[in-house]
Amino acid sequence: MNGDTSSAPSPSRRAAQAVDALRHGWPLRFERDDAEDVTLLPVETAVANGASSERLLISVARAATLKITNQLEAAREPDAHSHAPVLIRGGEAFDIASAVPIADPALDLKNPLKGPFLAEALDWDDTARAAMELARIAGILPAFFVDPREAGEAHGLRADDLVAYTAPDTLRIVTRARLPVRASEDAEIVAFRSPDDAREHVALIVGEQSGDREPIVRVHSECLTGDILGSLKCDCGPQLDGALEAMSRHAREDGGWGALLYLRQEGRGIGLVNKLRAYRLQDLGFDTVDANRRLGLPDEARDFPVAARMLELLGARRISLLTNNPAKVDALTRAGITVAQRIAHQLPDNPHNTRYLATKRDRAGHLLT
């Protein structure tokens, strides 16, 4: 690339702009050093109605739904590679009308006969994986036209730009204020933001923050349906309320303090719209894990290093963690947080979330006590 690059966007900024481009349906051009660039156009949001391509990029999990995993070495263990990219070719060129049913499982019943498809060797795996991850961050279905015709002007970036975008060390405290809440009138809210990430995370501090005492911490990912609307399909709302009550009781009776980390990563990291798509598939009989995989998305994509960075900024490197999820303990530990103890956080089930809770226990490894 020639010319003055002194004012060129940073890698993190290019990745942020790529997320925005995907939401708008614009193509991405991934620059590569030793090979030709690859241009990818998101199937779901594409605004170029005349776009077409002989190849599509989808995920292994979606490929399993399309019954072509027998062609793929990587797809023999879909549990371990559910979000891995797969390159497929059809008998004819894909256009918008033929590509959308491949990407969207909600259309499977209306379009039961797809293919035949041929899975091809993928010699730009890092680029493909970056594209799938950007689609997840953008909250769209992970499916792309590959080097499409008539796609329009593409946004340029590199696959490794994503590393800078997702680096937790860019997170900063931007403001804090007193916030009396129902569980505790003695509470303070702290806002966190990264320069290129539109998501703004918050922490609610309950009680008097002290560096001498380890806080009770709840890492809670945003759930609009459960936290705000009172959904009975999950246990997020009761877990949020129960955590605040536990922290308030700890502050009141023991003189300790607590920190509720509220992370803006809806649907375990797949976004609100895709979570609701998963709900629709659950209504058809799929459990939480299988619904996500039919969408071509991971069943767990939360960014726990961000939570660890929030705790570091709060000066809480040693904590007691309210959770039933051993993976959350492991993720924070790997990120440098000492989890002195895990406190069980089990809430009663109801007729609408019994299967959901059983799936978390049986397939995601959550504990009962």
PDB file of N, CA and C in Angstrom, residues 132-185:
ATOM      1  N   MET A 132     -15.860 -14.608  10.766  1.00  0.00           N
ATOM      2  CA  MET A 132     -16.929 -15.216  11.561  1.00  0.00           C
ATOM      3  C   MET A 132     -17.081 -14.518  12.907  1.00  0.00           C
ATOM      4  N   GLU A 133     -15.954 -14.154  13.497  1.00  0.00           N
ATOM      5  CA  GLU A 133     -15.994 -13.478  14.792  1.00  0.00           C
ATOM      6  C   GLU A 133     -16.558 -12.061  14.655  1.00  0.00           C
ATOM      7  N   LEU A 134     -16.208 -11.379  13.589  1.00  0.00           N
ATOM      8  CA  LEU A 134     -16.769 -10.044  13.357  1.00  0.00           C
ATOM      9  C   LEU A 134     -18.274 -10.118  13.147  1.00  0.00           C
ATOM     10  N   ALA A 135     -18.743 -11.152  12.476  1.00  0.00           N
ATOM     11  CA  ALA A 135     -20.180 -11.326  12.299  1.00  0.00           C
ATOM     12  C   ALA A 135     -20.872 -11.519  13.641  1.00  0.00           C
ATOM     13  N   ARG A 136     -20.251 -12.320  14.517  1.00  0.00           N
ATOM     14  CA  ARG A 136     -20.835 -12.521  15.851  1.00  0.00           C
ATOM     15  C   ARG A 136     -20.896 -11.213  16.616  1.00  0.00           C
ATOM     16  N   ILE A 137     -19.812 -10.443  16.591  1.00  0.00           N
ATOM     17  CA  ILE A 137     -19.789  -9.163  17.286  1.00  0.00           C
ATOM     18  C   ILE A 137     -20.843  -8.219  16.724  1.00  0.00           C
ATOM     19  N   ALA A 138     -21.037  -8.264  15.403  1.00  0.00           N
ATOM     20  CA  ALA A 138     -22.032  -7.409  14.763  1.00  0.00           C
ATOM     21  C   ALA A 138     -23.455  -7.882  15.021  1.00  0.00           C
ATOM     22  N   GLY A 139     -23.620  -9.115  15.508  1.00  0.00           N
ATOM     23  CA  GLY A 139     -24.943  -9.639  15.807  1.00  0.00           C
ATOM     24  C   GLY A 139     -25.699 -10.120  14.587  1.00  0.00           C
ATOM     25  N   ILE A 140     -24.968 -10.519  13.530  1.00  0.00           N
ATOM     26  CA  ILE A 140     -25.619 -11.013  12.319  1.00  0.00           C
ATOM     27  C   ILE A 140     -25.285 -12.484  12.126  1.00  0.00           C
ATOM     28  N   LEU A 141     -25.985 -13.124  11.204  1.00  0.00           N
ATOM     29  CA  LEU A 141     -25.740 -14.528  10.926  1.00  0.00           C
ATOM     30  C   LEU A 141     -24.365 -14.696  10.274  1.00  0.00           C
ATOM     31  N   PRO A 142     -23.590 -15.704  10.682  1.00  0.00           N
ATOM     32  CA  PRO A 142     -22.234 -15.877  10.175  1.00  0.00           C
ATOM     33  C   PRO A 142     -22.217 -16.586   8.825  1.00  0.00           C
ATOM     34  N   ALA A 143     -22.497 -15.841   7.786  1.00  0.00           N
ATOM     35  CA  ALA A 143     -22.491 -16.391   6.429  1.00  0.00           C
ATOM     36  C   ALA A 143     -22.099 -15.276   5.465  1.00  0.00           C
ATOM     37  N   PHE A 144     -21.184 -15.598   4.527  1.00  0.00           N
ATOM     38  CA  PHE A 144     -20.642 -14.583   3.625  1.00  0.00           C
ATOM     39  C   PHE A 144     -20.560 -15.092   2.193  1.00  0.00           C
ATOM     40  N   PHE A 145     -20.851 -14.205   1.241  1.00  0.00           N
ATOM     41  CA  PHE A 145     -20.434 -14.431  -0.136  1.00  0.00           C
ATOM     42  C   PHE A 145     -18.915 -14.253  -0.190  1.00  0.00           C
ATOM     43  N   VAL A 146     -18.238 -15.099  -0.950  1.00  0.00           N
ATOM     44  CA  VAL A 146     -16.779 -15.022  -1.076  1.00  0.00           C
ATOM     45  C   VAL A 146     -16.419 -14.436  -2.436  1.00  0.00           C
ATOM     46  N   ASP A 147     -15.664 -13.349  -2.412  1.00  0.00           N
ATOM     47  CA  ASP A 147     -15.263 -12.641  -3.632  1.00  0.00           C
ATOM     48  C   ASP A 147     -16.454 -12.447  -4.570  1.00  0.00           C
ATOM     49  N   PRO A 148     -17.506 -11.802  -4.069  1.00  0.00           N
ATOM     50  CA  PRO A 148     -18.723 -11.669  -4.875  1.00  0.00           C
ATOM     51  C   PRO A 148     -18.574 -10.660  -6.011  1.00  0.00           C
ATOM     52  N   ARG A 149     -19.408 -10.838  -7.011  1.00  0.00           N
ATOM     53  CA  ARG A 149     -19.542  -9.856  -8.073  1.00  0.00           C
ATOM     54  C   ARG A 149     -20.574  -8.813  -7.667  1.00  0.00           C
ATOM     55  N   GLU A 150     -20.357  -7.585  -8.094  1.00  0.00           N
ATOM     56  CA  GLU A 150     -21.303  -6.477  -7.870  1.00  0.00           C
ATOM     57  C   GLU A 150     -21.626  -6.298  -6.392  1.00  0.00           C
ATOM     58  N   ALA A 151     -20.589  -6.341  -5.559  1.00  0.00           N
ATOM     59  CA  ALA A 151     -20.794  -6.206  -4.115  1.00  0.00           C
ATOM     60  C   ALA A 151     -20.669  -4.765  -3.643  1.00  0.00           C
ATOM     61  N   GLY A 152     -20.090  -3.903  -4.447  1.00  0.00           N
ATOM     62  CA  GLY A 152     -19.878  -2.532  -4.021  1.00  0.00           C
ATOM     63  C   GLY A 152     -18.501  -2.347  -3.417  1.00  0.00           C
ATOM     64  N   GLU A 153     -18.204  -1.113  -3.007  1.00  0.00           N
ATOM     65  CA  GLU A 153     -16.900  -0.792  -2.444  1.00  0.00           C
ATOM     66  C   GLU A 153     -16.728  -1.454  -1.081  1.00  0.00           C
ATOM     67  N   ALA A 154     -15.564  -2.052  -0.887  1.00  0.00           N
ATOM     68  CA  ALA A 154     -15.323  -2.824   0.332  1.00  0.00           C
ATOM     69  C   ALA A 154     -14.475  -2.047   1.328  1.00  0.00           C
ATOM     70  N   HIS A 155     -14.713  -2.317   2.598  1.00  0.00           N
ATOM     71  CA  HIS A 155     -13.905  -1.753   3.682  1.00  0.00           C
ATOM     72  C   HIS A 155     -12.684  -2.638   3.886  1.00  0.00           C
ATOM     73  N   GLY A 156     -11.494  -2.053   3.886  1.00  0.00           N
ATOM     74  CA  GLY A 156     -10.274  -2.824   4.018  1.00  0.00           C
ATOM     75  C   GLY A 156      -9.823  -2.992   5.459  1.00  0.00           C
ATOM     76  N   LEU A 157      -9.336  -4.186   5.766  1.00  0.00           N
ATOM     77  CA  LEU A 157      -8.766  -4.475   7.084  1.00  0.00           C
ATOM     78  C   LEU A 157      -7.901  -5.711   6.971  1.00  0.00           C
ATOM     79  N   ARG A 158      -7.261  -6.072   8.062  1.00  0.00           N
ATOM     80  CA  ARG A 158      -6.478  -7.291   8.149  1.00  0.00           C
ATOM     81  C   ARG A 158      -7.090  -8.200   9.218  1.00  0.00           C
ATOM     82  N   ALA A 159      -6.863  -9.497   9.078  1.00  0.00           N
ATOM     83  CA  ALA A 159      -7.441 -10.440  10.035  1.00  0.00           C
ATOM     84  C   ALA A 159      -6.974 -10.163  11.451  1.00  0.00           C
ATOM     85  N   ASP A 160      -5.699  -9.765  11.615  1.00  0.00           N
ATOM     86  CA  ASP A 160      -5.187  -9.554  12.963  1.00  0.00           C
ATOM     87  C   ASP A 160      -5.602  -8.214  13.566  1.00  0.00           C
ATOM     88  N   ASP A 161      -6.347  -7.395  12.820  1.00  0.00           N
ATOM     89  CA  ASP A 161      -6.909  -6.178  13.416  1.00  0.00           C
ATOM     90  C   ASP A 161      -7.845  -6.524  14.572  1.00  0.00           C
ATOM     91  N   LEU A 162      -8.459  -7.692  14.485  1.00  0.00           N
ATOM     92  CA  LEU A 162      -9.419  -8.104  15.510  1.00  0.00           C
ATOM     93  C   LEU A 162      -8.764  -8.258  16.875  1.00  0.00           C
ATOM     94  N   VAL A 163      -7.486  -8.625  16.895  1.00  0.00           N
ATOM     95  CA  VAL A 163      -6.775  -8.796  18.158  1.00  0.00           C
ATOM     96  C   VAL A 163      -6.720  -7.472  18.916  1.00  0.00           C
ATOM     97  N   ALA A 164      -6.418  -6.390  18.203  1.00  0.00           N
ATOM     98  CA  ALA A 164      -6.353  -5.082  18.849  1.00  0.00           C
ATOM     99  C   ALA A 164      -7.737  -4.629  19.312  1.00  0.00           C
ATOM    100  N   TYR A 165      -8.752  -4.945  18.530  1.00  0.00           N
ATOM    101  CA  TYR A 165     -10.108  -4.520  18.869  1.00  0.00           C
ATOM    102  C   TYR A 165     -10.619  -5.191  20.143  1.00  0.00           C
ATOM    103  N   THR A 166     -10.279  -6.450  20.313  1.00  0.00           N
ATOM    104  CA  THR A 166     -10.799  -7.203  21.457  1.00  0.00           C
ATOM    105  C   THR A 166      -9.872  -7.175  22.670  1.00  0.00           C
ATOM    106  N   ALA A 167      -8.748  -6.474  22.573  1.00  0.00           N
ATOM    107  CA  ALA A 167      -7.807  -6.427  23.701  1.00  0.00           C
ATOM    108  C   ALA A 167      -8.455  -5.745  24.902  1.00  0.00           C
ATOM    109  N   PRO A 168      -8.532  -6.401  26.062  1.00  0.00           N
ATOM    110  CA  PRO A 168      -9.214  -5.808  27.213  1.00  0.00           C
ATOM    111  C   PRO A 168      -8.474  -4.635  27.833  1.00  0.00           C
ATOM    112  N   ASP A 169      -7.161  -4.512  27.559  1.00  0.00           N
ATOM    113  CA  ASP A 169      -6.404  -3.466  28.242  1.00  0.00           C
ATOM    114  C   ASP A 169      -6.726  -2.063  27.749  1.00  0.00           C
ATOM    115  N   THR A 170      -7.566  -1.952  26.709  1.00  0.00           N
ATOM    116  CA  THR A 170      -7.989  -0.619  26.262  1.00  0.00           C
ATOM    117  C   THR A 170      -9.172  -0.089  27.077  1.00  0.00           C
ATOM    118  N   LEU A 171      -9.758  -0.947  27.893  1.00  0.00           N
ATOM    119  CA  LEU A 171     -10.912  -0.539  28.695  1.00  0.00           C
ATOM    120  C   LEU A 171     -10.485   0.436  29.785  1.00  0.00           C
ATOM    121  N   ARG A 172     -11.288   1.471  29.998  1.00  0.00           N
ATOM    122  CA  ARG A 172     -10.999   2.492  30.995  1.00  0.00           C
ATOM    123  C   ARG A 172     -12.265   2.840  31.773  1.00  0.00           C
ATOM    124  N   ILE A 173     -12.077   3.327  33.015  1.00  0.00           N
ATOM    125  CA  ILE A 173     -13.190   3.914  33.763  1.00  0.00           C
ATOM    126  C   ILE A 173     -13.402   5.328  33.228  1.00  0.00           C
ATOM    127  N   VAL A 174     -14.637   5.630  32.844  1.00  0.00           N
ATOM    128  CA  VAL A 174     -14.902   6.962  32.295  1.00  0.00           C
ATOM    129  C   VAL A 174     -15.672   7.859  33.260  1.00  0.00           C
ATOM    130  N   THR A 175     -16.457   7.271  34.146  1.00  0.00           N
ATOM    131  CA  THR A 175     -17.137   8.079  35.158  1.00  0.00           C
ATOM    132  C   THR A 175     -17.716   7.162  36.218  1.00  0.00           C
ATOM    133  N   ARG A 176     -18.064   7.745  37.354  1.00  0.00           N
ATOM    134  CA  ARG A 176     -18.721   7.002  38.424  1.00  0.00           C
ATOM    135  C   ARG A 176     -19.617   7.961  39.189  1.00  0.00           C
ATOM    136  N   ALA A 177     -20.676   7.427  39.798  1.00  0.00           N
ATOM    137  CA  ALA A 177     -21.637   8.275  40.500  1.00  0.00           C
ATOM    138  C   ALA A 177     -22.377   7.451  41.542  1.00  0.00           C
ATOM    139  N   ARG A 178     -22.857   8.110  42.571  1.00  0.00           N
ATOM    140  CA  ARG A 178     -23.682   7.457  43.580  1.00  0.00           C
ATOM    141  C   ARG A 178     -24.999   7.038  42.942  1.00  0.00           C
ATOM    142  N   LEU A 179     -25.470   5.814  43.240  1.00  0.00           N
ATOM    143  CA  LEU A 179     -26.718   5.315  42.664  1.00  0.00           C
ATOM    144  C   LEU A 179     -27.459   4.448  43.676  1.00  0.00           C
ATOM    145  N   PRO A 180     -28.315   5.044  44.498  1.00  0.00           N
ATOM    146  CA  PRO A 180     -29.127   4.219  45.403  1.00  0.00           C
ATOM    147  C   PRO A 180     -30.020   3.281  44.590  1.00  0.00           C
ATOM    148  N   VAL A 181     -30.061   2.022  44.961  1.00  0.00           N
ATOM    149  CA  VAL A 181     -30.905   1.053  44.267  1.00  0.00           C
ATOM    150  C   VAL A 181     -31.788   0.355  45.295  1.00  0.00           C
ATOM    151  N   ARG A 182     -32.751  -0.412  44.802  1.00  0.00           N
ATOM    152  CA  ARG A 182     -33.709  -1.051  45.699  1.00  0.00           C
ATOM    153  C   ARG A 182     -33.015  -1.958  46.708  1.00  0.00           C
ATOM    154  N   ALA A 183     -31.985  -2.660  46.274  1.00  0.00           N
ATOM    155  CA  ALA A 183     -31.297  -3.587  47.179  1.00  0.00           C
ATOM    156  C   ALA A 183     -30.426  -2.866  48.195  1.00  0.00           C
ATOM    157  N   SER A 184     -29.925  -1.681  47.826  1.00  0.00           N
ATOM    158  CA  SER A 184     -29.023  -0.963  48.729  1.00  0.00           C
ATOM    159  C   SER A 184     -28.991   0.522  48.371  1.00  0.00           C
ATOM    160  N   GLU A 185     -29.262   1.357  49.365  1.00  0.00           N
ATOM    161  CA  GLU A 185     -29.163   2.794  49.122  1.00  0.00           C
ATOM    162  C   GLU A 185     -27.714   3.254  49.082  1.00  0.00           C
TER     163      GLU A 185
END
